[in-house]
XYZ file of C-alpha atoms in Angstrom:
732
model
C -30.761 12.091 5.597
C -27.903 8.833 5.190
C -27.906 6.285 2.051
C -26.777 3.106 4.097
C -26.308 0.001 1.939
C -24.456 -3.397 3.463
C -23.171 -4.958 0.079
C -24.515 -7.944 0.968
C -25.355 -9.837 -3.226
C -24.701 -8.829 -6.597
C -25.630 -5.462 -8.264
C -28.373 -5.249 -10.706
C -29.086 -2.180 -11.619
C -26.510 -0.960 -12.671
C -27.466 3.070 -11.883
C -24.305 4.252 -12.108
C -24.353 3.402 -16.069
C -27.492 5.744 -15.996
C -26.066 9.229 -14.535
C -25.910 11.544 -17.522
C -23.381 13.265 -17.177
C -20.259 11.035 -18.086
C -17.364 12.097 -16.215
C -16.438 8.768 -14.268
C -14.110 6.668 -15.776
C -11.924 9.939 -17.769
C -8.853 10.818 -18.170
C -9.806 13.629 -15.855
C -7.227 16.658 -14.196
C -6.413 16.310 -10.725
C -8.336 19.308 -9.114
C -4.801 19.651 -5.987
C -1.965 18.975 -9.017
C -1.565 22.024 -9.198
C -2.135 23.734 -5.647
C 1.021 20.065 -5.316
C 3.314 21.413 -8.549
C 3.153 25.874 -6.944
C 2.875 24.534 -3.648
C -0.151 25.993 -2.316
C -1.154 22.037 -0.538
C 0.083 22.646 3.323
C 1.768 19.376 4.365
C 1.592 18.626 7.718
C 4.856 20.005 9.048
C 4.373 23.307 7.159
C 1.632 25.858 9.041
C 3.664 27.980 12.192
C 1.042 28.543 14.558
C 2.186 31.651 17.458
C 4.245 30.080 20.169
C 5.087 27.062 17.935
C 8.183 24.677 19.914
C 10.113 22.329 18.098
C 11.140 18.477 19.017
C 13.660 16.291 18.045
C 13.160 12.420 19.608
C 16.031 11.244 21.161
C 16.627 7.523 20.040
C 17.992 4.174 21.550
C 21.940 3.224 20.250
C 21.380 -0.616 20.553
C 18.982 -2.738 23.077
C 18.708 -3.174 26.064
C 17.300 -1.117 29.613
C 17.566 2.810 29.078
C 18.618 5.074 31.469
C 19.773 8.818 30.597
C 21.839 10.603 33.764
C 22.044 13.748 32.393
C 18.657 14.769 31.965
C 18.650 17.903 34.609
C 21.641 19.255 32.955
C 19.586 18.816 29.291
C 17.146 20.596 30.587
C 19.177 22.926 31.612
C 20.286 24.271 28.731
C 19.711 27.061 26.686
C 15.855 27.181 24.930
C 15.045 23.660 26.211
C 11.726 24.311 27.483
C 11.331 19.641 28.000
C 12.880 16.498 27.710
C 9.604 13.646 27.709
C 10.272 10.623 28.409
C 7.150 8.706 29.826
C 5.771 5.682 29.376
C 2.809 6.823 26.968
C 5.500 7.378 23.946
C 5.437 4.515 21.546
C 7.932 1.840 20.419
C 7.423 2.107 17.054
C 4.033 3.578 14.381
C 1.309 1.521 15.701
C 0.104 -1.395 12.584
C -2.848 -1.481 9.910
C -5.926 -0.232 11.244
C -4.839 -1.151 15.090
C -6.995 1.033 16.295
C -5.496 0.927 19.768
C -2.519 2.480 20.487
C 0.661 0.645 20.024
C 3.096 -0.988 22.034
C 3.850 2.275 24.350
C 7.446 2.639 26.195
C 11.895 4.735 26.865
C 12.617 2.610 29.224
C 13.221 -1.032 27.168
C 14.939 -0.580 23.939
C 13.385 -3.533 21.588
C 15.699 -2.618 18.443
C 18.373 -0.409 17.593
C 16.546 2.868 17.192
C 13.456 2.656 18.659
C 12.643 6.771 20.284
C 13.211 6.900 24.423
C 12.964 10.961 25.036
C 12.125 14.070 23.091
C 13.954 17.657 23.406
C 11.647 20.551 23.602
C 13.041 23.550 22.641
C 12.214 26.989 21.212
C 14.358 26.481 17.727
C 14.993 22.739 16.126
C 18.051 23.969 16.327
C 18.322 23.962 19.832
C 15.943 21.252 19.946
C 18.322 18.755 17.934
C 22.005 19.886 20.228
C 20.137 19.831 23.685
C 18.731 15.919 22.017
C 22.438 15.984 21.231
C 23.673 15.882 24.336
C 22.050 13.932 25.924
C 23.041 10.616 27.142
C 21.183 7.452 27.127
C 22.904 4.290 28.698
C 22.292 0.985 27.572
C 22.133 -2.397 30.199
C 22.650 -4.141 26.450
C 20.803 -8.011 25.975
C 21.389 -10.476 24.034
C 18.759 -10.336 21.175
C 17.583 -12.145 18.056
C 18.078 -10.376 14.856
C 18.800 -12.869 12.478
C 15.790 -14.477 10.978
C 17.877 -18.001 10.556
C 18.515 -18.339 13.976
C 15.572 -18.532 16.117
C 12.798 -21.129 16.175
C 9.180 -19.187 13.690
C 6.483 -19.281 15.247
C 4.047 -21.192 13.113
C 0.333 -19.704 13.134
C -3.001 -21.914 13.196
C -4.798 -19.828 11.006
C -2.047 -19.452 8.933
C -1.476 -22.984 7.097
C -2.743 -24.219 4.458
C -3.119 -28.475 3.340
C -5.165 -30.291 0.239
C -4.058 -33.626 -0.499
C -0.541 -34.455 -0.831
C 1.993 -32.326 -2.057
C 4.495 -34.797 -1.062
C 3.232 -37.626 -3.473
C 2.548 -35.224 -6.019
C 6.092 -33.711 -6.228
C 7.046 -37.657 -6.111
C 4.714 -38.908 -9.573
C 5.106 -34.910 -11.300
C 5.928 -35.072 -15.056
C 7.515 -31.914 -14.175
C 8.769 -30.040 -10.769
C 10.344 -27.458 -9.457
C 11.578 -27.205 -5.908
C 13.520 -24.125 -4.994
C 14.015 -21.187 -2.171
C 13.538 -17.082 -2.993
C 13.755 -14.589 -1.103
C 13.657 -10.733 -0.154
C 14.819 -7.954 2.141
C 13.815 -6.231 4.210
C 12.161 -2.752 2.009
C 11.179 0.639 2.755
C 8.603 2.824 2.355
C 10.417 5.439 1.511
C 7.971 8.077 1.318
C 8.794 11.855 -0.460
C 6.764 13.212 3.200
C 8.608 12.248 6.253
C 6.112 11.589 9.016
C 5.337 14.720 10.839
C 2.963 15.836 13.948
C 1.797 19.646 15.137
C -0.179 19.049 17.896
C -1.784 22.209 19.942
C -3.880 21.469 22.886
C -6.722 24.578 24.360
C -6.633 22.468 27.725
C -10.135 21.150 26.538
C -9.597 19.446 22.522
C -6.635 18.149 20.891
C -5.501 19.253 17.714
C -3.083 17.114 15.655
C -2.293 17.661 12.019
C -0.081 14.557 10.869
C 1.973 12.694 7.531
C -0.982 9.847 7.857
C -3.111 7.185 6.542
C -6.180 6.205 7.811
C -7.857 8.746 10.137
C -11.043 7.011 11.558
C -8.770 4.599 12.785
C -5.423 7.113 13.823
C -8.264 9.326 16.170
C -8.515 6.094 18.605
C -4.725 5.006 18.283
C -3.732 8.553 19.344
C -6.517 9.324 21.968
C -5.649 5.698 23.411
C -2.099 5.980 23.791
C -2.330 10.185 25.333
C -4.978 8.973 27.593
C -8.103 11.332 26.580
C -11.472 10.623 24.647
C -11.493 10.124 21.006
C -14.402 12.809 20.453
C -11.133 15.152 22.353
C -8.640 14.836 19.618
C -9.369 15.781 16.365
C -6.825 15.240 12.873
C -5.531 17.320 10.491
C -3.828 15.326 7.364
C -6.061 17.093 4.209
C -2.529 16.486 1.789
C 0.070 12.941 2.964
C 3.621 13.395 0.330
C 2.937 10.105 0.094
C 2.489 6.651 1.914
C 2.387 3.005 1.047
C 1.646 1.740 4.192
C 4.193 3.574 6.739
C 1.481 6.104 7.482
C -1.141 3.449 8.145
C -0.444 3.675 11.921
C 0.047 6.363 14.772
C 3.530 7.099 15.076
C 6.420 8.375 17.404
C 6.208 12.177 16.209
C 2.024 12.025 16.691
C 2.576 10.424 20.579
C 5.649 12.272 21.358
C 3.922 15.873 19.835
C 0.397 15.434 21.371
C 2.230 14.493 24.435
C 5.055 17.413 25.195
C 2.313 20.195 23.539
C -0.742 19.034 26.264
C 2.661 19.156 29.283
C 3.626 22.388 27.521
C -0.195 23.922 26.816
C 1.935 25.663 22.478
C 1.790 24.187 19.784
C 5.165 21.223 19.752
C 5.766 19.942 15.996
C 8.214 16.983 15.980
C 9.026 15.695 11.643
C 11.596 12.862 12.310
C 14.924 13.530 9.717
C 15.479 10.777 6.956
C 16.796 8.733 9.464
C 14.040 7.761 11.794
C 11.756 6.936 9.152
C 13.746 3.944 8.011
C 13.967 2.267 11.294
C 11.616 4.313 13.861
C 8.713 3.365 10.867
C 7.565 -0.401 9.789
C 9.370 -1.790 7.191
C 8.137 -4.958 5.245
C 9.300 -8.138 6.492
C 12.366 -9.670 4.474
C 10.778 -13.298 3.205
C 12.367 -16.419 2.340
C 10.120 -18.912 0.090
C 10.680 -22.691 -0.124
C 7.847 -22.488 -3.784
C 7.474 -26.164 -4.604
C 4.633 -27.035 -8.123
C 4.566 -30.534 -9.709
C 2.909 -30.111 -12.575
C 2.016 -33.489 -15.599
C 3.824 -33.214 -19.061
C 1.629 -30.010 -20.389
C 2.493 -27.835 -17.381
C -0.872 -28.584 -16.123
C 0.000 -27.443 -12.290
C -1.095 -31.152 -9.724
C 1.031 -29.831 -6.411
C 1.373 -27.038 -5.297
C 3.113 -25.292 -2.252
C 4.808 -22.624 -1.130
C 6.326 -21.879 2.456
C 7.194 -18.381 4.001
C 9.640 -17.297 7.318
C 8.978 -13.931 7.520
C 9.912 -11.172 10.971
C 8.857 -9.079 13.413
C 9.504 -7.375 16.811
C 8.027 -9.607 19.560
C 3.849 -8.369 20.565
C 4.121 -7.769 16.629
C 0.576 -9.166 15.859
C 1.383 -8.287 11.862
C 2.864 -10.839 9.880
C 4.046 -10.143 5.873
C 0.316 -11.896 4.376
C 3.756 -14.011 1.579
C 0.901 -16.167 0.109
C -2.057 -14.421 0.341
C -2.236 -14.881 -3.695
C -1.274 -18.622 -3.429
C -4.698 -19.157 -2.256
C -6.817 -18.673 -5.462
C -4.072 -18.040 -8.217
C -3.153 -20.824 -9.975
C -5.628 -25.006 -9.388
C -3.782 -27.519 -7.763
C -5.256 -30.597 -5.776
C -3.282 -31.148 -3.954
C -1.469 -28.156 -2.023
C 0.081 -27.090 1.061
C 0.831 -23.981 2.406
C 2.701 -22.835 5.439
C 3.807 -19.663 7.254
C 6.287 -18.726 9.940
C 7.312 -16.026 12.273
C 10.670 -15.222 13.439
C 10.304 -12.855 16.552
C 13.663 -10.217 15.949
C 14.267 -7.701 17.538
C 15.150 -5.735 13.793
C 12.483 -2.178 13.438
C 9.027 -3.776 13.231
C 7.637 -4.880 10.296
C 4.296 -4.200 8.766
C 2.604 -3.370 5.891
C 4.053 -1.547 2.668
C 2.767 -1.208 -0.777
C 1.046 -4.088 -1.377
C 1.951 -6.283 1.418
C 1.446 -10.339 0.590
C 1.508 -10.450 -2.680
C 3.800 -7.959 -3.745
C 6.175 -10.600 -2.582
C 4.645 -13.847 -2.978
C 3.792 -13.123 -6.251
C 7.215 -11.942 -7.686
C 8.889 -14.819 -5.528
C 5.840 -17.242 -7.081
C 5.877 -15.832 -10.738
C 9.468 -16.778 -11.402
C 9.113 -20.345 -9.504
C 6.300 -19.649 -12.934
C 8.262 -18.964 -15.361
C 11.219 -22.075 -13.649
C 8.102 -24.415 -14.087
C 7.758 -23.148 -18.192
C 10.773 -24.332 -18.487
C 11.641 -27.042 -17.679
C 8.198 -28.457 -18.968
C 8.192 -26.219 -22.795
C 5.586 -24.561 -22.944
C 5.184 -21.387 -23.231
C 4.994 -18.812 -19.378
C 1.910 -17.470 -20.944
C 0.686 -20.745 -22.512
C 1.293 -21.931 -19.226
C -0.470 -19.957 -16.664
C -3.511 -19.697 -19.070
C -3.536 -23.943 -18.861
C -3.384 -23.032 -15.444
C -6.527 -20.535 -14.225
C -8.384 -22.116 -11.375
C -12.538 -21.795 -12.690
C -13.239 -21.146 -8.574
C -11.626 -20.557 -5.764
C -9.285 -24.002 -5.213
C -9.584 -24.397 -1.616
C -12.760 -22.925 -0.623
C -15.036 -23.917 -3.258
C -16.418 -20.517 -4.229
C -16.920 -18.264 -7.866
C -14.652 -15.797 -8.958
C -16.641 -12.344 -8.713
C -14.865 -11.811 -11.842
C -11.443 -13.501 -13.577
C -9.969 -11.770 -16.697
C -6.891 -12.545 -16.084
C -6.849 -14.540 -18.950
C -7.487 -11.741 -21.449
C -4.578 -9.574 -19.368
C -2.229 -12.676 -20.225
C -3.527 -12.471 -24.272
C -4.468 -8.834 -24.951
C -1.112 -8.382 -23.465
C 1.485 -10.633 -25.067
C -0.748 -9.106 -28.229
C -0.034 -5.552 -27.449
C 3.841 -6.680 -25.879
C 4.628 -8.225 -29.041
C 5.511 -11.673 -26.991
C 4.679 -13.959 -30.002
C 8.190 -12.331 -30.971
C 10.289 -14.153 -28.483
C 12.683 -16.261 -28.413
C 11.989 -19.483 -27.496
C 15.334 -20.176 -25.881
C 17.382 -17.858 -23.214
C 20.951 -16.403 -24.633
C 18.937 -15.069 -28.275
C 19.816 -11.576 -28.858
C 23.127 -10.124 -28.212
C 23.746 -5.665 -28.905
C 27.755 -5.776 -28.186
C 28.273 -6.706 -24.128
C 24.781 -6.117 -23.811
C 22.795 -10.337 -24.083
C 18.648 -8.804 -24.599
C 15.193 -10.357 -22.959
C 11.907 -10.586 -22.315
C 9.585 -11.881 -19.297
C 6.778 -12.025 -18.204
C 4.824 -12.607 -15.109
C 0.691 -12.401 -12.876
C -0.428 -10.089 -11.026
C -2.848 -10.947 -8.495
C -4.104 -9.011 -5.681
C -6.827 -9.240 -3.094
C -10.310 -6.710 -3.210
C -11.938 -5.408 -0.108
C -14.544 -2.828 1.274
C -14.430 -1.539 4.381
C -16.941 0.708 6.568
C -16.593 4.592 4.807
C -18.855 7.382 5.304
C -19.648 10.363 3.190
C -21.191 13.735 3.569
C -22.082 15.969 0.118
C -23.852 19.768 0.451
C -25.503 20.876 -2.023
C -26.393 24.162 -2.452
C -27.517 26.476 -6.664
C -23.864 26.942 -6.724
C -22.008 23.457 -6.562
C -21.878 20.968 -4.207
C -18.793 19.968 -1.425
C -17.540 16.444 -0.464
C -16.786 15.760 3.170
C -15.159 13.318 4.550
C -11.853 12.432 6.732
C -10.625 9.764 4.164
C -7.117 10.931 2.409
C -5.175 11.541 -0.595
C -1.473 10.494 -0.517
C -1.248 11.237 -3.937
C -3.489 8.383 -4.964
C -5.583 10.642 -6.768
C -8.904 10.810 -3.549
C -9.773 14.345 -4.738
C -10.178 13.752 -8.283
C -11.368 10.250 -8.192
C -14.353 11.420 -4.931
C -14.965 14.830 -7.349
C -16.097 12.793 -10.322
C -18.007 10.765 -8.876
C -20.329 13.700 -7.036
C -19.823 15.517 -10.525
C -22.009 12.076 -12.479
C -24.339 12.086 -9.334
C -25.126 15.339 -9.747
C -25.037 16.648 -13.386
C -22.238 19.220 -12.329
C -19.460 19.969 -14.050
C -16.299 19.570 -12.022
C -15.085 22.347 -11.086
C -19.051 22.710 -10.102
C -17.970 20.400 -7.061
C -15.380 20.708 -3.979
C -13.847 18.221 -1.481
C -12.407 18.037 1.389
C -11.004 15.797 2.955
C -8.257 14.916 5.808
C -10.387 16.195 9.187
C -11.535 13.948 11.825
C -14.860 16.198 12.007
C -15.532 15.281 8.340
C -17.611 11.252 8.127
C -15.320 9.177 8.386
C -14.116 7.128 5.373
C -12.629 4.197 4.634
C -9.077 5.981 4.635
C -6.119 4.964 2.372
C -4.326 1.437 2.489
C -5.145 -1.389 1.347
C -6.166 -0.769 -2.300
C -9.837 0.343 -0.662
C -10.433 3.942 -0.932
C -11.543 4.071 -4.418
C -14.160 1.638 -3.006
C -14.957 1.853 0.181
C -15.194 5.900 0.194
C -16.247 6.423 -3.614
C -19.219 4.717 -2.538
C -20.683 6.136 0.684
C -19.902 8.937 -1.598
C -22.219 7.352 -4.700
C -24.159 7.424 -1.638
C -24.496 10.458 -0.300
C -24.789 11.469 -4.364
C -27.870 9.345 -4.406
C -29.622 10.779 -1.495
C -30.018 13.997 -3.602
C -31.369 12.660 -5.944
C -33.505 11.125 -4.032
C -34.297 14.583 -2.176
C -34.191 16.426 -5.961
C -36.634 13.706 -7.377
C -38.988 14.794 -3.939
C -38.823 18.486 -4.440
C -40.431 17.422 -8.511
C -43.040 14.671 -6.999
C -41.170 12.207 -8.760
C -39.168 8.689 -8.703
C -35.455 9.425 -8.475
C -35.239 6.691 -11.657
C -37.140 10.029 -13.922
C -34.671 12.596 -13.443
C -31.483 13.364 -15.866
C -29.008 15.597 -14.627
C -26.793 16.731 -16.670
C -24.533 20.403 -16.980
C -25.743 22.033 -13.359
C -29.853 21.568 -15.106
C -32.648 18.944 -13.608
C -34.936 16.897 -16.494
C -37.496 15.704 -16.051
C -39.956 14.192 -18.435
C -40.068 17.360 -21.406
C -39.537 19.715 -18.266
C -36.095 21.293 -17.826
C -34.842 23.624 -15.189
C -31.523 24.301 -13.470
C -30.785 22.624 -10.796
C -30.657 26.827 -8.174
C -34.292 26.433 -9.472
C -35.379 23.506 -8.535
C -33.580 24.268 -4.944
C -34.680 27.750 -4.295
C -32.416 29.381 -2.171
C -31.985 25.458 -0.215
C -28.987 23.742 0.727
C -29.534 19.944 1.236
C -27.038 17.758 2.558
C -27.066 13.853 2.117
C -24.813 11.238 3.374
C -23.790 8.056 2.600
C -22.560 4.953 4.261
C -21.177 1.845 3.168
C -21.237 -1.075 5.306
C -18.779 -4.505 3.616
C -21.841 -7.367 4.066
C -21.217 -10.956 3.040
C -20.168 -10.870 -0.143
C -16.581 -11.390 0.707
C -18.623 -14.625 2.170
C -20.437 -15.695 -0.626
C -17.118 -14.689 -3.988
C -13.915 -14.446 -3.764
C -12.975 -10.699 -5.090
C -9.475 -10.578 -6.487
C -7.566 -8.292 -9.638
C -5.239 -9.277 -11.715
C -2.846 -8.448 -14.506
C -0.546 -9.275 -16.856
C 3.513 -7.435 -16.883
C 5.834 -7.915 -19.957
C 9.552 -6.701 -19.951
C 12.703 -6.095 -21.679
C 15.581 -6.078 -20.805
C 19.245 -5.268 -21.313
C 21.871 -7.293 -19.158
C 25.314 -6.664 -19.154
C 27.506 -9.390 -19.938
C 31.001 -7.571 -17.985
C 29.559 -5.455 -15.792
C 26.034 -7.336 -14.704
C 24.536 -4.362 -14.745
C 21.140 -4.608 -15.586
C 19.026 -1.975 -17.886
C 15.365 -2.112 -18.051
C 14.454 -1.525 -22.613
C 10.411 -1.166 -22.244
C 7.871 -2.283 -19.556
C 3.881 -3.472 -20.377
C 1.184 -3.812 -17.857
C -1.681 -4.904 -18.602
C -5.225 -4.900 -15.665
C -7.988 -5.621 -14.754
C -9.941 -3.940 -11.644
C -13.397 -3.740 -12.017
C -14.786 0.449 -13.066
C -11.775 2.387 -13.734
C -13.289 5.858 -11.925
C -9.780 8.495 -13.657
C -8.164 6.996 -16.337
C -5.464 9.268 -15.394
C -4.802 8.606 -11.687
C -5.428 4.736 -12.438
C -2.637 5.078 -15.034
C -0.554 6.141 -12.539
C -1.007 3.649 -9.714
C 0.288 1.262 -12.143
C 3.134 3.054 -12.955
C 4.276 3.645 -9.524
C 3.519 0.247 -9.032
C 5.582 -0.915 -11.733
C 8.643 1.423 -10.740
C 8.268 0.376 -7.499
C 8.538 -3.430 -9.277
C 11.608 -2.598 -10.373
C 13.445 -1.363 -7.388
C 12.925 -4.704 -6.196
C 14.358 -6.242 -8.721
C 16.932 -4.532 -9.265
C 17.664 -1.683 -6.358
C 16.217 -2.039 -3.570
C 17.094 -3.328 -0.518
C 17.281 -2.644 3.439
C 20.648 -3.905 4.936
C 20.736 -4.471 8.754
C 23.471 -4.523 11.180
C 24.628 -8.014 12.170
C 25.320 -7.594 15.215
C 22.425 -5.344 16.265
C 20.353 -5.285 14.081
C 20.277 -2.000 12.634
C 18.999 -0.247 9.382
C 22.457 0.457 7.903
C 21.811 1.975 4.779
C 19.061 4.367 5.689
C 18.353 7.546 3.498
C 17.598 8.391 -0.092
C 21.481 7.807 -0.362
C 22.150 4.073 0.152
C 19.021 2.992 0.001
C 18.233 2.922 -3.821
C 14.564 3.628 -5.173
C 14.203 3.867 -9.388
C 15.748 7.253 -10.144
C 14.595 8.530 -13.981
C 17.564 7.210 -15.414
C 16.730 3.444 -14.278
C 12.766 3.109 -15.464
C 11.719 2.744 -19.209
C 8.620 3.508 -21.286
C 5.915 2.585 -19.263
C 2.676 1.442 -20.767
C -0.799 0.411 -19.370
C -4.262 -1.005 -20.396
C -7.492 -1.851 -18.816
C -9.255 -4.304 -19.729
C -13.299 -3.346 -19.079
C -14.300 -4.491 -16.410
C -17.349 -4.199 -14.423
C -17.457 -6.043 -11.292
C -21.457 -6.604 -9.944
C -20.130 -8.122 -6.003
C -18.000 -4.754 -5.559
C -20.980 -2.161 -5.252
C -22.779 0.041 -6.728
C -19.459 1.924 -8.694
C -18.741 -1.951 -9.845
C -15.183 -0.961 -8.666
C -12.463 -2.489 -7.732
C -8.848 -1.062 -6.274
C -6.146 -0.601 -8.739
C -3.015 1.337 -6.105
C -1.355 -1.960 -5.379
C -2.407 -4.539 -8.016
C 0.549 -2.970 -10.403
C 3.355 -3.905 -7.693
C 2.676 -7.487 -7.993
C 4.785 -9.577 -9.587
C 6.678 -7.126 -11.743
C 9.149 -7.336 -10.447
C 9.426 -11.963 -11.421
C 9.174 -10.249 -14.434
C 11.810 -8.516 -14.808
C 13.998 -11.361 -12.877
C 12.139 -13.780 -16.159
C 13.256 -11.704 -18.659
C 17.140 -11.132 -17.437
C 16.837 -15.240 -17.348
C 15.798 -15.247 -21.357
C 17.973 -12.847 -21.666
C 21.510 -14.714 -20.672
C 20.432 -17.736 -18.875
C 21.382 -16.372 -15.711
C 18.328 -17.519 -13.442
C 18.915 -16.116 -9.580
C 15.860 -16.390 -7.243
C 17.482 -13.522 -4.550
C 16.641 -10.212 -5.056
C 17.821 -7.590 -5.839
C 19.293 -9.083 -8.925
C 22.205 -6.096 -8.376
C 25.430 -6.962 -10.617
C 27.119 -8.570 -8.149
C 25.135 -11.864 -8.291
C 24.481 -11.458 -11.927
C 28.374 -11.450 -12.415
C 28.134 -14.462 -10.424
C 25.037 -16.786 -11.606
C 26.578 -15.801 -15.376
C 30.094 -16.690 -13.723
C 28.228 -19.673 -13.215
C 26.761 -20.736 -16.284
C 30.210 -21.127 -17.935
C 31.812 -23.254 -14.815
């Protein structure tokens, strides 16, 4: 039986707090942790079925029409089984939740690095060698690769104007009018994209590094021309994604086509340089931010205009302005987005699309406003918290930014900070602190889950994925809580489209969406147990494998009497998002040291305080915030994709040259969560936490750099050469 729910209104019963097991919200280990630590967790490229062949992608060296004049020669090389140049191969990975094939074709290269052939051979070495021998001739054409050099599009649905911003800027006591830039960035997940496809003549089974299987299944089926019912995807373990594995990717489609043609399993693994170009990047941004305020720092005007880029035919545009619509109150507002169509690798969702770069830059502008107004940066933000959504007038479902700011400041020791910059020095190092607010929209999408219950325990089944976020642990806790079982009696099976379709991992929707589906499945089982006892579900207490009803206590096994029960949960987003503004909130605080000699910036400590509804697992939630804050360090100090100015190809397309933070770069990180239950977020009153930690984190670091040495940087990242130039400008 199915318990189906649309989230249309407030949760009034708060049934989650009535459960007795007491595991939900605790600091709980990952059930998959030992498997990953010992190498027992099987990732996409690791199985080796009998007869498996190896595929290697050949890519276009530049933009233009493609010819491969020596196909027959390569097909005759030792071990080569197939040289595939199929119009169904994809140009780049699909966008998140596309649910259909991405742009396809191999005869025209739209960017340098686009896959244009797959060579399949008996061994990986033979496939790679043959692919390298395949000649690729390009009839080149002029193609724009610089977003500043084209006339951008201005999508009508991405523009907002209220009041008169120009008048507000003219009449304001204090203003900020500045341009901030962020570079292209890459997800740089630990596991490369990989696919292993098998075809039995009727059914295509593909094991892949994928995040959102219910969408990916349809994308792959559409790409290769099959009914989705004839496609099964498996992704029980995924080694990180951060958005780059949201949509079906080139390796998956090519492996599937090759397996269908050859009738043997085919594995395709992208090497690291493939990963950096074939899959989606985060768009670079140019952000023009204007702020107008009265003498006390209260905003009267807010302007945020941005330029982003993408390939032709791609619908995605980095939603830089997403949080600016609701973060701060201001009567006069202008938000504007422009999209440059250029021939760089495709842009797409990367962790916290929009807010990761939009909030980060905006919070630097807010720091500049605080300095200009002579108001403490925390106090400035407190004075500009809106009572309702500033544009729609909707109430917030919950809003704890004020508490995040004040409690975070207290925990960090913000009150001890000197107001003026350049006040503390240790040898060659200037020491300073900075802060930023954090904002991230909250979403729930349709999801389903099934729980099978016997006297031995429960099994949770859904095609939800775990990309390192803790899905196994969270869903286990929810089922254990609802059914009153010890955690070790709950097994979780994920990443298989033979299971009910969950939300997938992306947009911080997983725990609240698929988690709610598991909650509903558990509640349906509680109803079935109550029916066997002839009582209402609310009269049951389930704990430690026992069923208590009235003065009667029985083991769950005795109540089931050998029967196996199945509960199915199905959640829909409903009308809640139309009635209220849902978001998560937080505050970042950072301390840095800046070398006056080399321009090097060293992190000394970092604190984050976050409000995201009910926290389902303290350990995995804290881990997610740590990851976001570390990524903020990378955004602030090291990370940037460099595109060749001639043809747009990625110059630093590996982990040696694309600098992600390493252990030595990361200081002690402190995370605290505020107690919060969001009644509009479903029966668990939980919201997404996976992306909030990155939003604004880099801004806090750049603000700390300014406080340390007085140098104001507006171009991310703050590399030593940029810091030195800013220091030189101070003394000029």
